[in-house]
């Protein structure tokens, strides 16, 4: 690798891109919007919005069917997006990329197809205690259907690091390991390559939930050596309703179809059907063509900035936000002390997160409250709800400062001091 | 605060008070104060049996039927409710003003969403936000429906 160019000042990145995001220029309740709910979904750059409009204005037709020009354009655009996702993840081939509605559907697809083909009563699925409900409930459902059992890798304290001491023991005799790359509640960055290597050594299939990492750092499925990897377009500057599943070719071939319908078949008689080749075998019905086009534009946009640069910028703002939040007496910050994903969850003494978020919104600051779809983890931490601020490369330290000022005012109001 | 206390205020007075308070800070401050005045709910009632789900904060709610003074007619419902968030406590105080101390039949005749829309609060706190307002309105109707069914004789 050649020596990296000197990193530009991180705020420069944020400032240089802000004009690309129309939604960020709004005033909310009379104040400039501070959008700190990026772990839920990111805002969309104009390039993505325009790519979607352009598709509908010029290239709209169904895919894989028409012999006409528009049909050909739509198919080229849709399959071009598949190529783009394949390079984004460094997959070996485009056939390893299945378009889905997002991370949730990707994970459900693995559970429904690979799971149905390979899991039997008594088999074991290994998860972690920090999984999003999307990477928990599909496996619970699969376990109920097949009689398989779930095993959980524990999470340590408020720092939220995965306890890997029992990893090999947990993997012994297991069939599948599913875990998140970055926790959406804690910000923990899990050692994906290490976990996948242990799984492979134990003959266990690995599934990576990359919902929080795909838009934040370079991802290379070959280097990570995972079997499946899921992500959502809407958390990577792309539109909602589109995402992808990477599936290692050897596994794909042996998987039964997901849903039945058009596109997924090669020949149908009244009695039965022959299925199409992967990935089409797993994409029944008319897909989200405009979504794929938007995702293509989003991935181009992210790689244009550079994912390593994005990671650096988000790290800077996140670290700064953690520092500033520690100024509040009695604050409880969750997540690792060092490097972490671009978010921080916290609770303040005697101030409910709902009160914080509701009143912060009055001042244009958007943060999230609740258990962030990780209810079992919150039960374990003993907090019914936390407040979460989550960042992206367009956020600045100045916005963090405004967030802190807003928090101070809200706390004063709740505590009844003028 | 010179404004009327919780127990003896009507929704009209409340609406006027909110109207008089100019900005969101004053309105939320007032709402939080209303929440502070809320009669405490018995600790043992803050249990799963009375939990109202669908809010980002914890909410509990219970109907306590109170026979009328002469023992004739339908009992009225005193509503006991609480939350761990101040804004939700304030919303509970507003709901009590609207619903508490009425018969189940009277409660069912009230259009909560429309009544609340008259408060200047609506723009800040709509039932579609996950603040529990929608869930609490639904629970009130459920409890009243159950009571009304039990009371038909
Ligand atoms: C870690 C993680 N996994 C899965 C999901 C589900 O993603 P989606 O709702 O886009 O399917 C999310 C989104 O909140 C997430 O943060």
XYZ file of C-alpha atoms and ligand atoms in Angstrom:
587
model
C 0.000 0.000 0.000
C 1.289 3.453 -0.806
C 1.753 5.957 1.985
C -1.571 7.626 2.782
C -1.883 11.284 1.959
C -1.933 13.592 4.958
C -5.394 13.469 6.514
C -7.194 16.724 6.004
C -8.529 18.339 9.158
C -11.519 16.212 10.038
C -13.954 19.093 10.274
C -12.985 19.947 6.709
C -14.607 16.745 5.523
C -17.833 17.534 7.367
C -17.903 21.085 6.120
C -17.095 20.151 2.552
C -19.931 17.646 2.312
C -22.724 19.369 4.192
C -24.008 21.167 1.131
C -24.535 17.754 -0.497
C -27.289 16.912 2.017
C -30.433 18.987 1.491
C -32.136 17.641 4.631
C -29.323 18.959 6.838
C -29.947 22.555 5.784
C -33.355 22.649 7.465
C -34.392 24.486 10.572
C -36.407 22.415 13.031
C -38.588 24.257 15.516
C -36.747 27.419 14.576
C -33.260 26.004 15.125
C -30.679 24.602 12.707
C -31.117 20.835 12.585
C -28.522 18.827 14.483
C -29.098 15.306 13.220
C -27.633 12.801 15.683
C -29.774 9.785 14.821
C -27.557 8.349 12.128
C -27.462 4.850 13.571
C -31.186 4.684 12.832
C -30.789 6.020 9.306
C -28.440 8.415 7.543
C -29.418 11.430 5.488
C -29.179 11.219 1.699
C -26.822 13.203 -0.514
C -28.255 14.947 -3.545
C -26.404 12.490 -5.804
C -28.571 9.672 -4.466
C -31.810 11.614 -4.672
C -30.993 12.614 -8.248
C -30.012 9.086 -9.280
C -33.415 7.838 -8.140
C -35.256 10.660 -9.937
C -33.179 10.096 -13.046
C -34.053 6.424 -13.021
C -37.785 7.120 -12.831
C -37.610 9.918 -15.365
C -35.562 8.080 -17.973
C -35.011 4.386 -17.356
C -38.081 3.045 -15.625
C -39.151 -0.431 -16.751
C -39.189 -3.889 -15.243
C -35.959 -5.858 -15.196
C -34.881 -9.129 -16.822
C -37.988 -9.255 -19.035
C -38.398 -6.620 -21.692
C -36.639 -6.695 -25.023
C -37.253 -2.997 -25.310
C -34.792 -0.197 -24.634
C -36.108 0.892 -21.262
C -36.233 -2.693 -20.026
C -32.643 -3.070 -21.083
C -31.609 0.154 -19.355
C -33.355 -0.842 -16.133
C -31.752 -4.283 -16.165
C -28.336 -2.796 -16.824
C -28.812 -0.338 -13.980
C -30.049 -2.986 -11.547
C -27.317 -5.490 -12.370
C -24.785 -2.671 -12.390
C -25.778 -1.948 -8.817
C -25.096 -5.586 -7.978
C -21.595 -5.243 -9.410
C -21.133 -2.125 -7.330
C -22.141 -3.874 -4.110
C -19.816 -6.757 -4.981
C -16.842 -4.387 -5.326
C -17.944 -2.443 -2.240
C -17.633 -5.639 -0.190
C -14.815 -7.153 -2.268
C -16.893 -10.264 -2.974
C -15.357 -12.845 -5.295
C -18.262 -12.633 -7.712
C -21.424 -10.657 -8.365
C -23.466 -13.845 -7.932
C -22.671 -13.717 -4.242
C -24.745 -10.548 -3.802
C -28.480 -10.888 -3.163
C -30.595 -7.755 -3.015
C -32.990 -7.596 -0.069
C -34.999 -4.932 1.740
C -32.161 -4.490 4.188
C -30.272 -6.118 7.022
C -33.394 -7.547 8.600
C -34.506 -9.306 5.455
C -30.974 -10.486 4.715
C -30.755 -12.156 8.110
C -34.229 -13.642 7.781
C -33.256 -14.991 4.374
C -30.287 -16.843 5.853
C -32.428 -18.197 8.676
C -35.192 -19.299 6.308
C -33.039 -20.882 3.608
C -29.684 -21.977 4.992
C -31.382 -22.622 8.324
C -34.143 -24.771 6.856
C -31.642 -26.824 4.886
C -29.077 -27.388 7.614
C -30.501 -27.076 11.108
C -31.932 -29.993 13.016
C -33.245 -30.496 16.526
C -30.437 -30.262 19.036
C -28.207 -28.100 16.803
C -26.757 -24.953 18.319
C -26.789 -21.345 17.085
C -24.301 -19.019 18.770
C -25.180 -15.322 19.153
C -23.946 -12.509 21.380
C -25.806 -10.657 24.102
C -25.520 -7.393 22.176
C -27.516 -8.366 19.089
C -30.130 -6.128 17.538
C -33.569 -7.782 17.537
C -33.048 -8.277 13.775
C -30.164 -10.612 14.504
C -31.895 -12.313 17.396
C -35.570 -12.883 16.665
C -35.053 -14.654 13.280
C -32.772 -17.148 15.063
C -35.242 -17.565 17.909
C -37.927 -18.324 15.320
C -35.645 -20.735 13.512
C -34.737 -22.432 16.789
C -38.415 -22.832 17.617
C -39.132 -24.308 14.171
C -36.228 -26.735 14.156
C -35.714 -27.522 17.834
C -32.252 -25.963 17.745
C -30.841 -24.194 20.811
C -29.374 -20.687 21.200
C -26.138 -19.975 23.015
C -24.981 -16.420 23.852
C -21.496 -14.970 24.098
C -21.568 -12.650 27.125
C -20.969 -8.905 27.065
C -18.881 -7.249 29.794
C -20.356 -4.433 31.892
C -21.046 -0.906 30.679
C -17.955 -1.020 28.452
C -19.773 -3.548 26.339
C -16.866 -5.652 25.147
C -17.550 -9.180 24.025
C -16.166 -11.847 26.339
C -14.282 -14.148 23.980
C -12.761 -16.384 26.651
C -15.466 -18.973 26.112
C -15.635 -18.581 22.315
C -14.157 -21.913 21.307
C -16.181 -23.755 23.930
C -19.351 -22.051 22.690
C -18.527 -22.936 19.073
C -17.895 -26.587 19.833
C -20.671 -28.578 18.210
C -22.450 -25.427 16.985
C -23.672 -24.943 13.404
C -23.878 -21.170 13.085
C -22.381 -18.034 14.658
C -24.237 -14.754 14.055
C -22.968 -11.486 15.492
C -22.932 -7.775 14.900
C -19.850 -6.002 13.599
C -20.674 -2.789 15.478
C -23.228 -2.701 18.265
C -25.946 -0.140 17.600
C -26.512 0.286 21.334
C -22.971 0.266 22.725
C -20.762 1.209 19.801
C -18.572 -1.829 20.414
C -16.547 -2.850 17.355
C -16.266 -6.619 17.375
C -13.192 -8.403 15.950
C -14.928 -9.858 12.910
C -11.962 -11.603 11.307
C -11.001 -13.254 14.579
C -14.542 -14.453 15.276
C -14.929 -15.790 11.736
C -11.567 -17.568 11.902
C -12.564 -19.341 15.096
C -15.915 -20.256 13.571
C -14.256 -21.643 10.448
C -11.796 -23.663 12.489
C -14.741 -25.175 14.355
C -16.695 -25.858 11.154
C -19.281 -23.240 12.094
C -20.935 -20.979 9.505
C -20.484 -17.253 10.264
C -23.048 -14.489 9.749
C -22.018 -10.836 10.164
C -24.550 -8.077 10.808
C -22.803 -5.115 9.173
C -25.737 -2.696 9.495
C -23.682 -0.239 11.558
C -20.322 -0.747 9.909
C -20.958 -0.859 6.157
C -21.218 2.905 5.772
C -18.477 3.641 8.279
C -15.373 1.644 7.422
C -13.862 -0.429 4.633
C -15.366 -3.929 4.526
C -13.728 -6.838 2.753
C -15.596 -10.119 2.964
C -12.559 -12.016 1.697
C -10.285 -10.593 4.368
C -12.931 -11.077 7.041
C -13.530 -14.585 5.697
C -17.190 -14.591 6.720
C -19.840 -16.815 5.144
C -22.686 -14.302 5.174
C -22.763 -10.531 5.655
C -25.829 -8.296 5.776
C -26.238 -4.540 5.448
C -28.878 -1.872 4.775
C -28.708 0.796 2.101
C -30.429 3.399 4.232
C -27.638 3.413 6.809
C -25.057 4.000 4.074
C -26.514 7.183 2.535
C -28.779 5.090 0.291
C -32.557 4.848 0.123
C -34.785 2.799 2.427
C -36.113 -0.541 1.278
C -32.877 -1.825 -0.275
C -29.972 -3.718 1.194
C -27.893 -6.733 0.443
C -26.786 -10.097 1.624
C -23.338 -11.354 0.755
C -23.318 -15.144 0.705
C -20.320 -17.302 -0.033
C -20.861 -19.051 -3.341
C -20.489 -22.627 -2.073
C -23.222 -22.061 0.502
C -25.550 -20.324 -1.935
C -25.580 -23.225 -4.355
C -26.910 -25.598 -1.707
C -29.564 -23.266 -0.288
C -33.248 -23.737 -1.104
C -35.093 -20.665 -2.446
C -36.450 -18.002 -0.113
C -39.764 -16.907 -1.629
C -41.518 -18.230 -4.709
C -42.584 -16.115 -7.662
C -41.354 -14.532 -10.841
C -37.633 -13.929 -11.459
C -36.565 -16.822 -9.220
C -37.508 -19.600 -11.648
C -36.052 -20.854 -14.898
C -38.984 -23.045 -15.972
C -42.436 -23.559 -14.506
C -45.077 -26.178 -15.275
C -48.379 -26.677 -13.498
C -46.721 -29.353 -11.423
C -43.524 -27.665 -10.398
C -40.685 -25.326 -11.139
C -37.000 -25.354 -11.821
C -35.254 -22.612 -9.970
C -33.101 -19.918 -11.451
C -29.407 -19.632 -10.649
C -28.232 -17.602 -7.658
C -28.622 -14.754 -6.988
C -31.916 -14.578 -8.913
C -33.139 -17.730 -7.202
C -33.358 -15.649 -4.017
C -35.019 -12.572 -5.524
C -38.620 -13.450 -6.232
C -40.824 -10.795 -7.788
C -40.049 -7.342 -9.127
C -37.174 -6.041 -7.047
C -36.563 -2.540 -5.697
C -34.936 -1.337 -8.912
C -34.868 2.364 -8.079
C -33.575 1.447 -4.624
C -30.681 -0.469 -6.158
C -29.921 2.519 -8.400
C -29.943 4.793 -5.346
C -27.715 2.393 -3.440
C -25.252 2.357 -6.333
C -25.045 6.152 -6.194
C -24.661 6.041 -2.402
C -21.756 3.591 -2.518
C -20.083 5.700 -5.206
C -20.539 8.711 -2.982
C -19.048 6.999 0.093
C -16.080 5.611 -1.788
C -15.571 9.010 -3.400
C -14.985 10.378 0.088
C -13.129 7.285 1.222
C -14.403 5.005 3.955
C -11.192 5.243 5.936
C -11.584 9.022 5.981
C -15.209 8.676 7.008
C -14.173 6.443 9.885
C -11.564 8.959 11.042
C -14.007 11.857 10.939
C -16.708 9.934 12.809
C -14.161 8.768 15.401
C -13.137 12.356 16.004
C -16.671 13.617 16.591
C -17.607 10.568 18.680
C -14.561 10.859 20.925
C -15.243 14.546 21.357
C -18.911 13.869 22.207
C -17.881 11.301 24.843
C -15.469 13.838 26.363
C -18.131 16.530 26.510
C -20.760 14.173 27.929
C -18.384 13.196 30.744
C -18.687 16.806 31.951
C -22.160 15.970 33.296
C -21.983 14.835 36.919
C -23.151 11.266 37.390
C -23.491 10.514 33.677
C -23.318 6.845 32.741
C -21.762 6.319 29.303
C -22.050 2.928 27.655
C -19.559 1.392 25.276
C -15.803 0.984 25.004
C -13.368 3.648 26.167
C -11.143 3.491 23.102
C -12.072 3.090 19.475
C -15.780 2.691 18.980
C -18.506 2.966 16.399
C -19.980 6.404 15.766
C -22.436 6.506 18.608
C -22.747 6.998 22.319
C -25.576 5.823 24.568
C -25.898 7.373 28.002
C -28.149 7.969 30.968
C -28.127 10.977 33.273
C -29.146 10.751 36.917
C -32.798 11.718 37.531
C -33.336 12.719 33.907
C -35.279 10.360 31.702
C -33.977 9.936 28.167
C -37.482 10.550 26.806
C -37.588 13.969 28.483
C -34.144 14.749 27.084
C -34.979 13.718 23.544
C -38.381 15.410 23.485
C -37.029 18.732 24.679
C -33.859 18.477 22.595
C -36.130 18.183 19.548
C -37.682 21.509 20.509
C -34.248 22.958 19.910
C -33.624 21.150 16.657
C -31.499 18.331 18.056
C -32.510 14.821 16.944
C -31.406 11.981 19.217
C -32.922 8.587 19.912
C -34.367 7.179 23.129
C -35.262 3.666 24.150
C -33.685 0.254 24.114
C -32.590 0.655 20.468
C -33.949 -2.759 19.536
C -31.618 -4.436 22.015
C -34.053 -5.064 24.842
C -32.287 -8.107 26.369
C -29.036 -6.108 26.535
C -30.795 -3.216 28.275
C -32.379 -5.654 30.729
C -28.894 -6.940 31.473
C -27.509 -3.415 31.934
C -30.464 -2.651 34.181
C -31.576 0.439 32.275
C -35.019 0.478 30.675
C -34.008 3.188 28.236
C -30.937 5.161 27.239
C -30.449 8.269 25.145
C -28.313 7.717 22.058
C -26.497 10.230 19.920
C -25.132 8.725 16.714
C -22.904 10.483 14.218
C -21.935 10.480 10.585
C -19.210 12.151 8.592
C -21.273 15.312 8.078
C -21.489 16.007 11.816
C -19.137 18.479 13.448
C -17.680 19.223 16.854
C -19.622 22.485 16.770
C -22.833 20.451 16.595
C -21.679 18.438 19.593
C -21.173 21.720 21.443
C -24.696 22.787 20.619
C -26.033 19.408 21.724
C -24.258 19.825 25.068
C -25.664 23.331 25.530
C -29.151 22.015 24.787
C -28.689 19.153 27.262
C -27.653 21.586 29.977
C -30.748 23.685 29.440
C -33.043 20.642 29.449
C -31.498 19.338 32.662
C -32.018 22.745 34.284
C -35.660 22.667 33.282
C -36.210 19.172 34.590
C -34.403 19.840 37.834
C -36.492 22.991 38.225
C -33.570 25.412 38.327
C -33.995 28.566 36.234
C -47.104 29.341 40.378
C -50.268 31.426 40.420
C -52.119 29.231 37.997
C -54.849 26.944 39.309
C -53.728 23.627 40.797
C -54.298 20.360 39.083
C -57.343 19.009 40.879
C -59.643 21.962 40.347
C -58.675 22.896 36.803
C -60.756 22.312 33.712
C -59.362 21.545 30.311
C -60.538 25.013 29.169
C -58.463 26.675 31.855
C -55.536 24.471 30.997
C -55.845 25.383 27.328
C -55.918 29.064 28.265
C -52.847 28.643 30.430
C -50.908 26.938 27.646
C -52.030 29.651 25.260
C -50.758 32.327 27.611
C -47.352 30.679 27.844
C -45.473 31.944 24.852
C -42.675 29.577 23.985
C -41.935 25.878 24.227
C -39.745 26.314 27.301
C -42.568 27.892 29.259
C -45.039 25.281 28.049
C -42.811 22.335 28.832
C -41.870 23.886 32.151
C -45.555 24.141 32.976
C -46.194 20.559 31.835
C -43.351 19.299 34.001
C -44.788 21.235 36.956
C -48.175 19.621 36.384
C -46.412 16.254 36.438
C -44.742 17.092 39.727
C -48.162 17.723 41.299
C -49.452 14.333 40.230
C -50.669 12.296 43.230
C -48.202 9.470 43.814
C -49.170 5.988 42.653
C -48.823 3.169 45.163
C -45.465 1.445 44.652
C -47.074 -2.002 44.458
C -49.253 -0.791 41.584
C -46.191 -0.020 39.498
C -46.166 -3.602 38.326
C -46.450 -5.421 35.021
C -50.188 -5.826 35.603
C -50.694 -2.067 35.213
C -47.888 -1.361 32.753
C -48.841 0.555 29.607
C -46.597 -0.444 26.710
C -45.878 1.581 23.588
C -43.977 4.392 25.253
C -40.233 5.008 25.420
C -40.650 5.586 29.166
C -42.275 3.311 31.725
C -45.958 4.021 32.320
C -48.439 2.428 34.722
C -52.175 3.066 34.879
C -55.055 1.770 36.963
C -58.794 2.570 37.332
C -60.110 2.755 40.867
C -63.926 2.644 40.823
C -65.521 4.925 43.440
C -69.213 4.430 44.276
C -71.297 7.611 44.101
C -72.101 9.287 47.448
C -75.616 7.887 47.701
C -74.592 4.518 46.354
C -76.955 4.840 43.433
C -75.988 5.038 39.800
C -72.775 4.006 38.160
C -69.489 4.382 39.999
C -67.016 6.963 38.790
C -63.446 6.071 37.889
C -60.501 7.598 39.656
C -57.446 7.088 37.521
C -54.101 6.387 39.159
C -51.111 6.586 36.837
C -47.419 7.366 36.894
C -44.282 7.341 34.763
C -40.539 7.597 35.201
C -40.384 10.502 32.702
C -41.537 13.991 33.652
C -43.122 14.840 30.345
C -45.172 11.678 30.515
C -46.193 12.540 34.088
C -47.332 15.908 32.782
C -49.317 14.240 30.036
C -50.889 11.966 32.642
C -51.914 15.040 34.632
C -53.612 16.425 31.535
C -55.377 13.115 30.879
C -56.609 12.950 34.475
C -58.149 16.387 34.039
C -59.977 15.080 31.017
C -61.029 11.644 32.244
C -60.647 11.040 35.970
C -63.726 11.074 38.226
C -66.156 10.255 35.425
C -68.235 7.149 34.798
C -66.974 4.569 32.332
C -69.792 5.514 29.949
C -68.835 9.190 30.136
C -65.177 8.350 29.556
C -66.071 6.451 26.409
C -67.945 9.480 25.060
C -64.835 11.685 25.201
C -62.785 12.132 22.042
C -59.357 12.358 23.645
C -57.388 13.174 20.530
C -59.675 16.046 19.644
C -59.738 17.432 23.176
C -55.953 17.372 23.393
C -55.625 19.021 20.011
C -57.180 22.129 21.572
C -54.179 22.484 23.848
C -51.282 24.402 22.365
C -49.306 21.326 23.273
C -50.389 19.376 20.239
C -47.651 20.695 17.999
C -45.015 19.537 20.467
C -46.540 16.295 21.666
C -48.667 14.418 19.209
C -49.879 10.881 19.957
C -47.903 9.576 16.982
C -44.661 10.258 18.822
C -43.511 7.526 21.115
C -44.292 9.544 24.218
C -47.038 7.261 25.432
C -49.938 9.588 24.704
C -51.429 7.274 22.092
C -50.846 4.191 24.249
C -52.392 5.872 27.310
C -55.483 6.991 25.375
C -55.901 3.426 24.136
C -55.515 1.991 27.639
C -58.078 4.419 29.062
C -60.602 3.271 26.474
C -59.828 -0.382 27.172
C -60.223 0.041 30.925
C -63.438 2.024 30.482
C -64.828 -0.543 28.065
C -64.114 -3.335 30.540
C -65.771 -1.336 33.337
C -68.797 -0.461 31.213
C -69.254 -4.127 30.366
C -69.008 -5.070 34.042
C -71.540 -2.413 35.017
C -74.441 -3.245 32.746
C -77.269 -4.451 34.873
C -26.928 -3.626 14.375
C -28.183 -3.578 13.561
N -28.646 -4.691 13.001
C -29.748 -4.696 12.244
C -30.479 -3.554 12.031
C -31.718 -3.621 11.197
O -31.577 -2.908 10.034
P -32.829 -2.646 9.079
O -33.909 -2.107 9.954
O -32.333 -1.675 8.091
O -33.201 -3.958 8.478
C -30.046 -2.368 12.599
C -30.813 -1.118 12.406
O -31.249 -0.463 13.306
C -28.873 -2.380 13.383
O -28.426 -1.258 13.967
